[in-house]
Coordinates of C-alpha atoms in Angstrom, one line a residue:
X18 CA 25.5 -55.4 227.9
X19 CA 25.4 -51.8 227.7
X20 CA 23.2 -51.1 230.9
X21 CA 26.1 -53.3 232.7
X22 CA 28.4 -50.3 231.3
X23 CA 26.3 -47.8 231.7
X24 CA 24.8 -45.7 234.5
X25 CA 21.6 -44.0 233.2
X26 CA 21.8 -40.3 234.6
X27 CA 18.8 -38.6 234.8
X28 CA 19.8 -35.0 235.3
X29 CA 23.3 -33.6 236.3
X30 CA 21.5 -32.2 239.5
X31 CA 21.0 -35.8 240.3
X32 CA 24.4 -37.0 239.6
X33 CA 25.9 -34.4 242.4
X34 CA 23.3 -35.3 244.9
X35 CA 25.2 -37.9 246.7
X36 CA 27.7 -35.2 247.9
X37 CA 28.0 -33.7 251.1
X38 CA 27.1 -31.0 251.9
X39 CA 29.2 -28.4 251.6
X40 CA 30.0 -29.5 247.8
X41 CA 26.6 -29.7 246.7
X42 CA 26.0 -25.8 247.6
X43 CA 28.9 -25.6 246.1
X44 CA 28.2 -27.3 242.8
X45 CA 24.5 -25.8 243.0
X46 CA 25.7 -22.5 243.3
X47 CA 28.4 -22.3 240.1
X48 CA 25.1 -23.8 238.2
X49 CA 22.5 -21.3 239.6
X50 CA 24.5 -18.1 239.0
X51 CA 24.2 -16.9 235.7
X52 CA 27.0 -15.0 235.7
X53 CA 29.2 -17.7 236.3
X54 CA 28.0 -20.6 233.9
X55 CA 30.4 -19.3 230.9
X56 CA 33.4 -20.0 233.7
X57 CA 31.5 -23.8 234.8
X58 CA 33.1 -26.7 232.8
X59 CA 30.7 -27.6 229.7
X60 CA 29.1 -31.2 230.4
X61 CA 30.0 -33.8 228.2
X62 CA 27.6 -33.8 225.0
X63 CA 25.9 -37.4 226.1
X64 CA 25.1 -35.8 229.1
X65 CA 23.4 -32.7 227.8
X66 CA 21.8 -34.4 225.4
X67 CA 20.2 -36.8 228.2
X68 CA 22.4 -39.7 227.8
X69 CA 24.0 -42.0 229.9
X70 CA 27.3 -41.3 231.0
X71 CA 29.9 -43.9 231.0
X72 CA 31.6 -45.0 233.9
X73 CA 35.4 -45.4 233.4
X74 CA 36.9 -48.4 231.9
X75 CA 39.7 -50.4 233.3
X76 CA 41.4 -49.3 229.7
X77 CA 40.1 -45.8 230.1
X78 CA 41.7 -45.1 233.5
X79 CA 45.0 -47.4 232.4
X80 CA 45.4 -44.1 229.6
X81 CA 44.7 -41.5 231.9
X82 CA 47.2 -42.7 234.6
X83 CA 49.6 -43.3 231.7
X84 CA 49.2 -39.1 230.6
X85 CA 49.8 -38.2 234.6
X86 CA 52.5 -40.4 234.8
X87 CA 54.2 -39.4 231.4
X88 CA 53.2 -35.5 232.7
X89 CA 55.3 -36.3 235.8
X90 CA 58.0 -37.6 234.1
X91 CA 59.6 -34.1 234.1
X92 CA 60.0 -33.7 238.0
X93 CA 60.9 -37.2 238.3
X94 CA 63.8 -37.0 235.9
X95 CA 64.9 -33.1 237.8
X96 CA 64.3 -34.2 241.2
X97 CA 67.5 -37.1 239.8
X98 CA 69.8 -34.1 239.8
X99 CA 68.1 -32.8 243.3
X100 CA 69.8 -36.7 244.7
X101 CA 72.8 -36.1 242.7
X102 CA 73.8 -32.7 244.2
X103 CA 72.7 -33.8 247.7
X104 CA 75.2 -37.7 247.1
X105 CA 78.1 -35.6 244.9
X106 CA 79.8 -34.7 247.9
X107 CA 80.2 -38.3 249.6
X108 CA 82.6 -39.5 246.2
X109 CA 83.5 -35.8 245.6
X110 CA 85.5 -34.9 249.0
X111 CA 87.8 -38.6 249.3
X112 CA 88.8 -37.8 245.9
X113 CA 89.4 -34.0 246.0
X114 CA 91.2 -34.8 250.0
X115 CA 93.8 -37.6 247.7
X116 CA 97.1 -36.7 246.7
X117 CA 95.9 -37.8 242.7
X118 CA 93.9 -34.6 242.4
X119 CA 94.4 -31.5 240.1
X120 CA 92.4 -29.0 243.4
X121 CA 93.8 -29.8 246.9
X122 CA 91.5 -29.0 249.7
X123 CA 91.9 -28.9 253.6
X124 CA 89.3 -30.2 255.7
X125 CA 87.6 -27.2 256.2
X126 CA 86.9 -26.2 252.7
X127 CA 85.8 -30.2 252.3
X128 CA 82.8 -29.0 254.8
X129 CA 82.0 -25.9 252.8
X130 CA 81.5 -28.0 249.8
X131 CA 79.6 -30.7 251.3
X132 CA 77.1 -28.2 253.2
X133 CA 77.3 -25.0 250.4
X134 CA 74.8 -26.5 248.6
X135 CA 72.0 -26.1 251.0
X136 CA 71.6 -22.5 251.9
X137 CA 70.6 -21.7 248.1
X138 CA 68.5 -24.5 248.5
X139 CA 66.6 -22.5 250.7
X140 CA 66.9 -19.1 249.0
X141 CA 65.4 -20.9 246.1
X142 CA 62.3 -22.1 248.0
X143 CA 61.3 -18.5 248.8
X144 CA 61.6 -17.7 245.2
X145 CA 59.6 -20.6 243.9
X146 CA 56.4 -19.6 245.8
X147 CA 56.5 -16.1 243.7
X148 CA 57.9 -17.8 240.9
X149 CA 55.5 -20.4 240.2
X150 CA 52.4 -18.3 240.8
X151 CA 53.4 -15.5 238.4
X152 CA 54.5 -17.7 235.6
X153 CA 53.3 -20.8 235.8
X154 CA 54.8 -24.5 237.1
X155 CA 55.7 -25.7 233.7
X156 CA 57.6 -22.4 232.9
X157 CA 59.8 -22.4 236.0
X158 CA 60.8 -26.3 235.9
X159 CA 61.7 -25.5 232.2
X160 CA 63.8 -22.7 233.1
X161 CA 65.6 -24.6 236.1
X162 CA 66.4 -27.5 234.3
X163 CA 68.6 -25.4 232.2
X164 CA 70.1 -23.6 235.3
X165 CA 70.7 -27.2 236.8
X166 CA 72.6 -28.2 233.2
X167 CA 74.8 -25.1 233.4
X168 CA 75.6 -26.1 237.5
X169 CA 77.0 -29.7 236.7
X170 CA 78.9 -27.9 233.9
X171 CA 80.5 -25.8 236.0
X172 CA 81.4 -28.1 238.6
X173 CA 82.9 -30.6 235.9
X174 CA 85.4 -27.9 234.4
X175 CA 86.0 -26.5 237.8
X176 CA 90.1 -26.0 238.4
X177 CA 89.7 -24.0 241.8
X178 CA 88.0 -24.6 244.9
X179 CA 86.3 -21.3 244.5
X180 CA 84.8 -22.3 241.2
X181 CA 83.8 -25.5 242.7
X182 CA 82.0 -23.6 245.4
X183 CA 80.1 -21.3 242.5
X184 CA 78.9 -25.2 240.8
X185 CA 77.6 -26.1 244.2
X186 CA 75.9 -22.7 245.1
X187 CA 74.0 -23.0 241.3
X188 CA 73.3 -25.9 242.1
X189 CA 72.0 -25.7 245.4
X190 CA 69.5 -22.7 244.1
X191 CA 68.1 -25.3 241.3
X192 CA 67.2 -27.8 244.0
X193 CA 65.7 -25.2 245.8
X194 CA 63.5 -23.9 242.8
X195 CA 62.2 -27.5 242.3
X196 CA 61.6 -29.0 245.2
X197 CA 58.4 -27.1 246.1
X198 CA 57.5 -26.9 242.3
X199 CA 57.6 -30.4 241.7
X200 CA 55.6 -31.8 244.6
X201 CA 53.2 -28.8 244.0
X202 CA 52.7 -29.7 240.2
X203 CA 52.2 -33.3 240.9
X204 CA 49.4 -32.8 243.4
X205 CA 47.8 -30.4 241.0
X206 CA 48.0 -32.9 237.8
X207 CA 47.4 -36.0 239.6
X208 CA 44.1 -38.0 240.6
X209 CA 43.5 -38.4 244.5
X210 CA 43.4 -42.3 244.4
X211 CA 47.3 -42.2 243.0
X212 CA 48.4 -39.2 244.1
X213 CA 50.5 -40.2 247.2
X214 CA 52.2 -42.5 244.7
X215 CA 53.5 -40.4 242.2
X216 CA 54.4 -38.0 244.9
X217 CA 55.9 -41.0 246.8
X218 CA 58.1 -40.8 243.2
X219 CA 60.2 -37.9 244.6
X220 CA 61.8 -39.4 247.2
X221 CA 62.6 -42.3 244.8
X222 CA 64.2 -39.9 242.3
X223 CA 66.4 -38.8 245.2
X224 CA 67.2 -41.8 246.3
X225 CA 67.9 -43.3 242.4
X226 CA 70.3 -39.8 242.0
X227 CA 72.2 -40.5 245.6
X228 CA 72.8 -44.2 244.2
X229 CA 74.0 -42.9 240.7
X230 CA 76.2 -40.0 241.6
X231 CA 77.9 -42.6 244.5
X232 CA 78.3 -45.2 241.5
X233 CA 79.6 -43.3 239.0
X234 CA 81.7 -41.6 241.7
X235 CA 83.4 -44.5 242.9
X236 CA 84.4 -45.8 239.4
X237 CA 85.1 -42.8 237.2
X238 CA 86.9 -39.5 237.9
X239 CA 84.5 -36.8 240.2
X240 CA 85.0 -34.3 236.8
X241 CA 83.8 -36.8 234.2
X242 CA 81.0 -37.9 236.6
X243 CA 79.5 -34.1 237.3
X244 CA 79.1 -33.9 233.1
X245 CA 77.2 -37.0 232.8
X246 CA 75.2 -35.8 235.6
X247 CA 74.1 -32.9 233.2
X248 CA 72.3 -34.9 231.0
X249 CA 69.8 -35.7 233.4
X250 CA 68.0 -32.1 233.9
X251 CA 68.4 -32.0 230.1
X252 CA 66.2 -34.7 229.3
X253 CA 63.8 -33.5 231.8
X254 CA 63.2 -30.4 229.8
X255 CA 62.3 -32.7 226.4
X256 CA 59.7 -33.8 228.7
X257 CA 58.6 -30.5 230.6
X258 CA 58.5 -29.1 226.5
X259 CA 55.3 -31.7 226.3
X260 CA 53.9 -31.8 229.0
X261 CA 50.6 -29.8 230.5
X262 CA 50.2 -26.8 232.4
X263 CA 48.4 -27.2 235.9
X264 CA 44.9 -26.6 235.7
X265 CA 44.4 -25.3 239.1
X266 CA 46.7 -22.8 238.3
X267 CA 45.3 -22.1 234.9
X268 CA 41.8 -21.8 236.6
X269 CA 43.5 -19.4 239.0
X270 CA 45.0 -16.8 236.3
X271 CA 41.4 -16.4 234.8
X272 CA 42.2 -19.3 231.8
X273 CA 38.8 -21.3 232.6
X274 CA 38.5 -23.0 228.8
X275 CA 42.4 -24.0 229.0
X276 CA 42.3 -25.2 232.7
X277 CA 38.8 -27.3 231.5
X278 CA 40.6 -28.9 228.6
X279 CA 43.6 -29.4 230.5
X280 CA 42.2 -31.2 233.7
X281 CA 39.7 -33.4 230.9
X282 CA 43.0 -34.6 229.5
X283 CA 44.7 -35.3 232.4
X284 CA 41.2 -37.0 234.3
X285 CA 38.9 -37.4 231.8
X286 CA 35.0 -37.0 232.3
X287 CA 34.1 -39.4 235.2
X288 CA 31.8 -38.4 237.7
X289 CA 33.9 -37.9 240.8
X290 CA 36.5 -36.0 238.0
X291 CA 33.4 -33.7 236.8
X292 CA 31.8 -33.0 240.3
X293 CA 35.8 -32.2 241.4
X294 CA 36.0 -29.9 238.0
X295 CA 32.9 -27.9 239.0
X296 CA 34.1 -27.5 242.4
X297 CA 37.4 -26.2 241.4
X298 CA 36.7 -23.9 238.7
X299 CA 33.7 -22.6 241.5
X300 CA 36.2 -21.6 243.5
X301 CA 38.5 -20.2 241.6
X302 CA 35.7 -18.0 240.0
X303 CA 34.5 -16.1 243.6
X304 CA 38.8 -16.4 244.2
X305 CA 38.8 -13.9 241.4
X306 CA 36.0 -12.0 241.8
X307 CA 37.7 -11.0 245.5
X308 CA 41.1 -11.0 244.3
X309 CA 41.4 -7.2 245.5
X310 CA 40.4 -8.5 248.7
X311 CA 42.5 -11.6 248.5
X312 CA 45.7 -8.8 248.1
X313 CA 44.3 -6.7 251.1
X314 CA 44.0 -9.7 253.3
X315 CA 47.3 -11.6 252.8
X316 CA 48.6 -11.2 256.2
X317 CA 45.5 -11.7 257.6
X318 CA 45.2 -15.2 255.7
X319 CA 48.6 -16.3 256.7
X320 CA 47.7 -16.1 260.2
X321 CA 44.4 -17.5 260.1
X322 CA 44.2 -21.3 261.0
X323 CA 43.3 -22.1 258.0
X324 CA 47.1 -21.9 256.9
X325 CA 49.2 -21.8 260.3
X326 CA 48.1 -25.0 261.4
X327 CA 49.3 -27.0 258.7
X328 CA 52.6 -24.6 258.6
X329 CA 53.2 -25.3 262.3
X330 CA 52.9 -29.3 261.0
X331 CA 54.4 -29.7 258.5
X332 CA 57.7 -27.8 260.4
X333 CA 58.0 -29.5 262.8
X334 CA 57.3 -32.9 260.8
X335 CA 60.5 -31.2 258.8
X336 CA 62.3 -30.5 261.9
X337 CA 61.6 -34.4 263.0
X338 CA 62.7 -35.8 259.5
X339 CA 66.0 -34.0 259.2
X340 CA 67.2 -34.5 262.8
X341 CA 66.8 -38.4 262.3
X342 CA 69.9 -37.5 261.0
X343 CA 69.2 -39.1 257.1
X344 CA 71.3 -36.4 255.2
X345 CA 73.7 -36.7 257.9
X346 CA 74.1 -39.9 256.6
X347 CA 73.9 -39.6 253.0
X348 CA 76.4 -36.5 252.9
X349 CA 79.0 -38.4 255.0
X350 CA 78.4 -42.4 254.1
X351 CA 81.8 -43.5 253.1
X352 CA 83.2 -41.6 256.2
X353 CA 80.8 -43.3 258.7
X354 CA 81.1 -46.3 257.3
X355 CA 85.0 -46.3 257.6
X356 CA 85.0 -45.4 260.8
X357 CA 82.5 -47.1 262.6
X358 CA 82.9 -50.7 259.9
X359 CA 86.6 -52.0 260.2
X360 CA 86.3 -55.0 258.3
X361 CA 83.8 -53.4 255.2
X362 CA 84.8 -51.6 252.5
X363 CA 83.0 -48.4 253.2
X364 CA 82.4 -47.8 249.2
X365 CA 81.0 -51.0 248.7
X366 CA 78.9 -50.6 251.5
X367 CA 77.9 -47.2 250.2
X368 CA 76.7 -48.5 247.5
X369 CA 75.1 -51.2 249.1
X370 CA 73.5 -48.4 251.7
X371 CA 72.2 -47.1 248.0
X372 CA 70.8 -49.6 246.7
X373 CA 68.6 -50.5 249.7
X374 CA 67.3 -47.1 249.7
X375 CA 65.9 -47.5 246.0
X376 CA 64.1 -50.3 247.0
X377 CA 62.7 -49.2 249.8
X378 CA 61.9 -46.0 247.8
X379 CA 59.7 -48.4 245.0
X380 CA 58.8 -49.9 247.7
X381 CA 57.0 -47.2 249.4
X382 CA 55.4 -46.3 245.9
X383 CA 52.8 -49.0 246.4
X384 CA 52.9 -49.0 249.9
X385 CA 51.4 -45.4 249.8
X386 CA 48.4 -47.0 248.0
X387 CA 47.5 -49.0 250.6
X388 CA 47.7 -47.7 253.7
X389 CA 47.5 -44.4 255.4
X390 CA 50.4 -41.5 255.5
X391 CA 49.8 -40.8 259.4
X392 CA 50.1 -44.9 260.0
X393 CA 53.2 -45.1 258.0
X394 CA 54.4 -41.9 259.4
X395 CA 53.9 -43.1 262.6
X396 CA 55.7 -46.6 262.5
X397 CA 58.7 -45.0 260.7
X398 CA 59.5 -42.7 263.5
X399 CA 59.5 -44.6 266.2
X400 CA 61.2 -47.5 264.4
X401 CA 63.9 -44.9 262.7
X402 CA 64.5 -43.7 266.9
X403 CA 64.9 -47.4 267.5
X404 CA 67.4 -48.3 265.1
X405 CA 69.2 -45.4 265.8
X406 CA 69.3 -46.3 269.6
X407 CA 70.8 -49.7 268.6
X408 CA 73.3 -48.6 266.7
X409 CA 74.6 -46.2 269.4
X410 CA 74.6 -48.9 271.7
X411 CA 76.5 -51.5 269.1
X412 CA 79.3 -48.8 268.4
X413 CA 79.8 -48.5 272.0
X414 CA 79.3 -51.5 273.7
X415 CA 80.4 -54.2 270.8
X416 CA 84.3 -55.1 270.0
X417 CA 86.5 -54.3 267.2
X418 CA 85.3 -57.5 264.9
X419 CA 81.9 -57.7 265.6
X420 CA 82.0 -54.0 263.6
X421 CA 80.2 -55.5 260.8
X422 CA 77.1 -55.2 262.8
X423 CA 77.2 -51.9 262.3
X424 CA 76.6 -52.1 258.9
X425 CA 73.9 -54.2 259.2
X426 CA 72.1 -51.8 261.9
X427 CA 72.9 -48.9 259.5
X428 CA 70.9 -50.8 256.6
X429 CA 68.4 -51.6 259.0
X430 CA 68.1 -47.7 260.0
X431 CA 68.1 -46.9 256.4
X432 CA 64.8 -49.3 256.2
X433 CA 63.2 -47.6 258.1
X434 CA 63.7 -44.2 257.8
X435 CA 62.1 -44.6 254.1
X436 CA 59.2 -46.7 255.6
X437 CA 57.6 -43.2 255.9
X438 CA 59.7 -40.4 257.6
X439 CA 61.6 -39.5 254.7
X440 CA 58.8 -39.9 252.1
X441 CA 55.7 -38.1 254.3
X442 CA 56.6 -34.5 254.8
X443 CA 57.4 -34.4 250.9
X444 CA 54.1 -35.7 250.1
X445 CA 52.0 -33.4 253.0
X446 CA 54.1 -30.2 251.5
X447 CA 51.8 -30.3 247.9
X448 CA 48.7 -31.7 249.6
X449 CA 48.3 -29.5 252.9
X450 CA 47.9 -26.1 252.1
X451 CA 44.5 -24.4 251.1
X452 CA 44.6 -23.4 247.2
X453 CA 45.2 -19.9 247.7
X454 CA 48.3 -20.3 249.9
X455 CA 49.8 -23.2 248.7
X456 CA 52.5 -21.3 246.8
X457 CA 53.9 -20.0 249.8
X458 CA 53.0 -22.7 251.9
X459 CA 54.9 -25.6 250.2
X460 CA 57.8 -22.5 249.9
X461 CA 58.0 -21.9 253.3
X462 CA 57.9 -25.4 254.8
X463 CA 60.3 -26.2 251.9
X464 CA 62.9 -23.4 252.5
X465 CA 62.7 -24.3 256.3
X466 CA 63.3 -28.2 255.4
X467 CA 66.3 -26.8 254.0
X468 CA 67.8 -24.8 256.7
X469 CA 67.1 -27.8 258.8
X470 CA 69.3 -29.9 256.0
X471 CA 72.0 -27.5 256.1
X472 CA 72.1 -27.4 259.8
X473 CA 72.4 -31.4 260.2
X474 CA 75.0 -31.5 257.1
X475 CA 77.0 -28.4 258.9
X476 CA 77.0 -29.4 262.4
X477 CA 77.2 -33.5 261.7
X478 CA 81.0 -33.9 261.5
X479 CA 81.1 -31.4 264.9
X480 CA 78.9 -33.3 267.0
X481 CA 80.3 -36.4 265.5
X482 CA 84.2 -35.6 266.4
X483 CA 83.4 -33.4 269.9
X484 CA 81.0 -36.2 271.4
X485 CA 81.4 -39.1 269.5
X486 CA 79.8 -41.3 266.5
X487 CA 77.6 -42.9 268.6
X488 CA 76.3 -40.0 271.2
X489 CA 75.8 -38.5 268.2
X490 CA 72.9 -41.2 266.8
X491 CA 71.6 -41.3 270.2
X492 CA 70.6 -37.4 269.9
X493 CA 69.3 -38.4 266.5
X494 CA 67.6 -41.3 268.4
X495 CA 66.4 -39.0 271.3
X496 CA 64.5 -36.4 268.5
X497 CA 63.1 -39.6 266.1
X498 CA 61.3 -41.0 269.4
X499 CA 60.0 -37.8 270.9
X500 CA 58.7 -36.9 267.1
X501 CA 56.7 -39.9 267.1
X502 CA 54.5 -38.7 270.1
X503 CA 53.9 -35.3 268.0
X504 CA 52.8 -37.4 265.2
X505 CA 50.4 -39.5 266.7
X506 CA 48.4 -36.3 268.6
X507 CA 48.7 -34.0 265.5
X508 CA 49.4 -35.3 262.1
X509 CA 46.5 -35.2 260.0
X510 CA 45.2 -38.0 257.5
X511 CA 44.9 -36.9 253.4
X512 CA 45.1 -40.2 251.8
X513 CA 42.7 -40.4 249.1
X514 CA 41.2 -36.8 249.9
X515 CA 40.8 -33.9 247.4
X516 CA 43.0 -31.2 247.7
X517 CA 39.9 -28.6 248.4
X518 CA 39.0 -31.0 250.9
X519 CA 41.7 -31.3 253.1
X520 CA 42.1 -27.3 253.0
X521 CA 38.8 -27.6 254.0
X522 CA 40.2 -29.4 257.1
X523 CA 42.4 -27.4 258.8
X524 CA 39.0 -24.1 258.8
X525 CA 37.7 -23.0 261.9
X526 CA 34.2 -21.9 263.1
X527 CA 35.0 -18.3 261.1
X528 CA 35.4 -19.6 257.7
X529 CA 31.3 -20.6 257.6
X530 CA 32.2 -23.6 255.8
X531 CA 31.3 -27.3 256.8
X532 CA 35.0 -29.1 258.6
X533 CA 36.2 -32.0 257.3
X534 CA 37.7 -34.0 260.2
X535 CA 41.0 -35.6 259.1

């Protein structure tokens, strides 16, 4: 019974000898340097002592993935309040534009508040690179949380349009301070095998707070609705309060024991988790011993391949996602709806638009397990510039009470946008980027995502009202297809991949280090 559970090991120089490569002169390096073995993880005791190892049990691996998933509990519950600030406006604006309200607006401030949001979003991108490297991703997320509580307060007890615009600035810079944290903490925390899925969570979590701030929008006053929305990013700080620091970044700022007994708790003591330990705190050990260098050479390493290639990708990926015109919709639903849908209520249909994209959001969850991001990246694009080609043709081309197929094309659009598009790019951001640069990597792209949002969210209504509803999904339509061709020559697979390996990817023939092709 116990040799079907065990695998006898015979020496930990054994047990890495199935590696490639690159990691065994890796691992066989951090153990022949003496100076280094007080910064190597310790081995388990059975393994010192000569004994077998144990190979993880179902039960064993259900508890770990149960301590990763309650350690991202904390982005998922935040990133609610990113997709409540992002769906406020769509409820927000018919109700602020009605004659029932305390704050009359024109249609010109209604644009500002829809679209003020965003460029703090990307101010607060560029501050998260230098703010989670200094202090840490649980500190920050803690601290925004709070910032995020005091936005939806101030937006609920708003009684001018100028305090209104303060809420949605506030607001705007939390989202912007989380949205490269989170995804960068949940590649950090997570195991490989279900990493894409609990990143896959974020999008979900946007989604879920699109479909609750539209609901409680279209039933309850925009004021009361803006102070339930605080309680959100509150109870995402009971959970931040318990949850781990990253180990890579622990490992980074010279804490070796804390990062071991961190990662152990989060992966436990598995062979592929031990050899990926080793690795890491490797690294991270000759990192610090050139850290003068590393400050010398920062402009050097940002234009090194090594990082500009996956920067180049993942902007234009960006670029692609946001021009599929997504928060076009989701900023302007009930307005779309109205006007291209005659015979549907547009805030049923809203809601209706909402709920589709939560499923499609679980959806993708598991979907992510399975099969590849560049295959899924890949069918969503060309099937998002599809669906956005038919529905420029049906508002054209189809009469007055046939409009409900718009609806129906919309939903279908909606489908598959989240078949990939829309989840991808989030997920690439906190895998792409070497170790080193991932800060202001996942800052950059992030920031740039942003100003992208804020562009399609400014200029929507324009393009909509100077060329038409329709023309105006066919240049959505024309950008989705050609994105697809990009995607197919240049997107590069991670699925399942360490994240030293897929840095590892993107070197070239300088960095005197084995390329793994992805």
């Amino acid at each position: 019974m116990e040799g079907k559970s065990c695998v006898q090991i015979k020496s930990y120089a054994d047990s890495i000898g199935s590696q490639n490569m690159s990691e065994k002169s890796e691992l066989n390096g951090a153990v022949e340097n003496g100076r280094n073995e007080s910064k190597i993880a310790t081995l388990p005791k059975q393994i010192a002592e000569g004994e077998p190892l144990l190979e993880e049990t179902r039960k064993e691996k259900a508890r770990l993935r149960l301590k990763q998933a309650l350690a991202i509990g904390g982005p998922f519950i935040i990133t609610l309040g990113v997709g409540m600030t992002s769906g406020f406006s769509a409820v927000l604006l018919p109700q602020l534009m009605s004659n029932e309200t305390t704050i009359q607006i024109t249609q010109d401030q209604s644009s500002w508040i829809a679209s003020l949001a965003v460029p703090p979003m990307a101010v607060g991108c560029i501050l998260s690179g230098y703010l989670m490297e200094e202090f840490g991703r649980r500190l920050i997320q803690m601290f925004t949380s709070m910032l995020f509580v005091i936005a939806w307060v101030i937006v609920s007890v708003s009684t001018s349009v100028e305090v209104l615009y303060v809420g949605r600035i506030v607001s705007g810079l939390s989202a912007g301070l989380l949205s490269p944290l989170c995804l960068v903490y949940i590649a950090e925390v997570s195991d490989p095998v279900i990493r894409g899925t609990f990143l896959a969570s974020i999008p979900l979590a946007i989604s879920t707070g699109v479909l609750v701030s539209h609901s409680l929008g279209t039933f309850l006053n925009w004021k009361l609705s803006a102070a339930i929305c605080a309680v959100f990013p509150l109870v995402s700080y009971i959970f931040y309060y318990f949850a781990p620091e990253s180990p890579l970044w622990l490992a980074n700022k010279g804490y070796t024991k804390k990062a071991e007994e961190t990662f152990r708790y989060l992966r436990g003591y598995s062979k592929s988790s031990s050899d990926e330990l080793h690795i890491l705190l490797n690294r991270t050990t000759k990192a610090k011993d050139k850290s003068s260098e590393i400050n010398k050479e920062t402009v050097k390493r940002i234009l090194s391949p090594t990082f500009l290639k996956p920067l180049i990708t993942m902007l234009v990926l960006f670029f692609i996602q946001q021009f599929s015109g997504i928060n076009a919709v989701i900023y302007y639903s009930v307005d779309i709806l109205k006007s291209t849908t005659s015979n549907v209520n547009e805030y049923l249909a809203t809601i209706i638009v909402d709920i589709l994209r939560v499923i499609m959001s679980v959806t993708m969850c598991f979907v992510m397990k399975k099969y590849n991001r560049r295959s899924l990246a890949l069918f969503s694009t060309i099937a998002t510039g599809i669906s956005l080609l038919l529905f420029s043709l049906a508002f054209r081309f189809l009469p007055q009470n046939y409009s409900w197929v718009n609806f129906v094309i919309i939903s279908l659009y909606i489908c598959c946008v989240y078949s990939g598009l829309v989840q991808i790019p989030w997920i690439l951001t906190g895998e792409i980027f070497p170790t080193t640069m991932r800060e202001i990597g996942s800052g950059g792209c992030t920031c740039f995502a942003f100003l992208m949002f804020f562009t399609v969210v400014k200029t929507g209504p324009v393009m909509f009202s100077e060329i038409g509803t329709g023309n105006g999904f066919l240049v959505y339509a024309v950008i989705a297809l050609a994105g697809s061709v990009f995607i197919y020559f240049f997107l590069p697979e991670t699925k399942n991949m360490t994240l030293q390996k897929i840095g590892d990817g993107y070197k070239d023939d300088n960095d005197n280090k084995t390329v793994t092709k992805v």
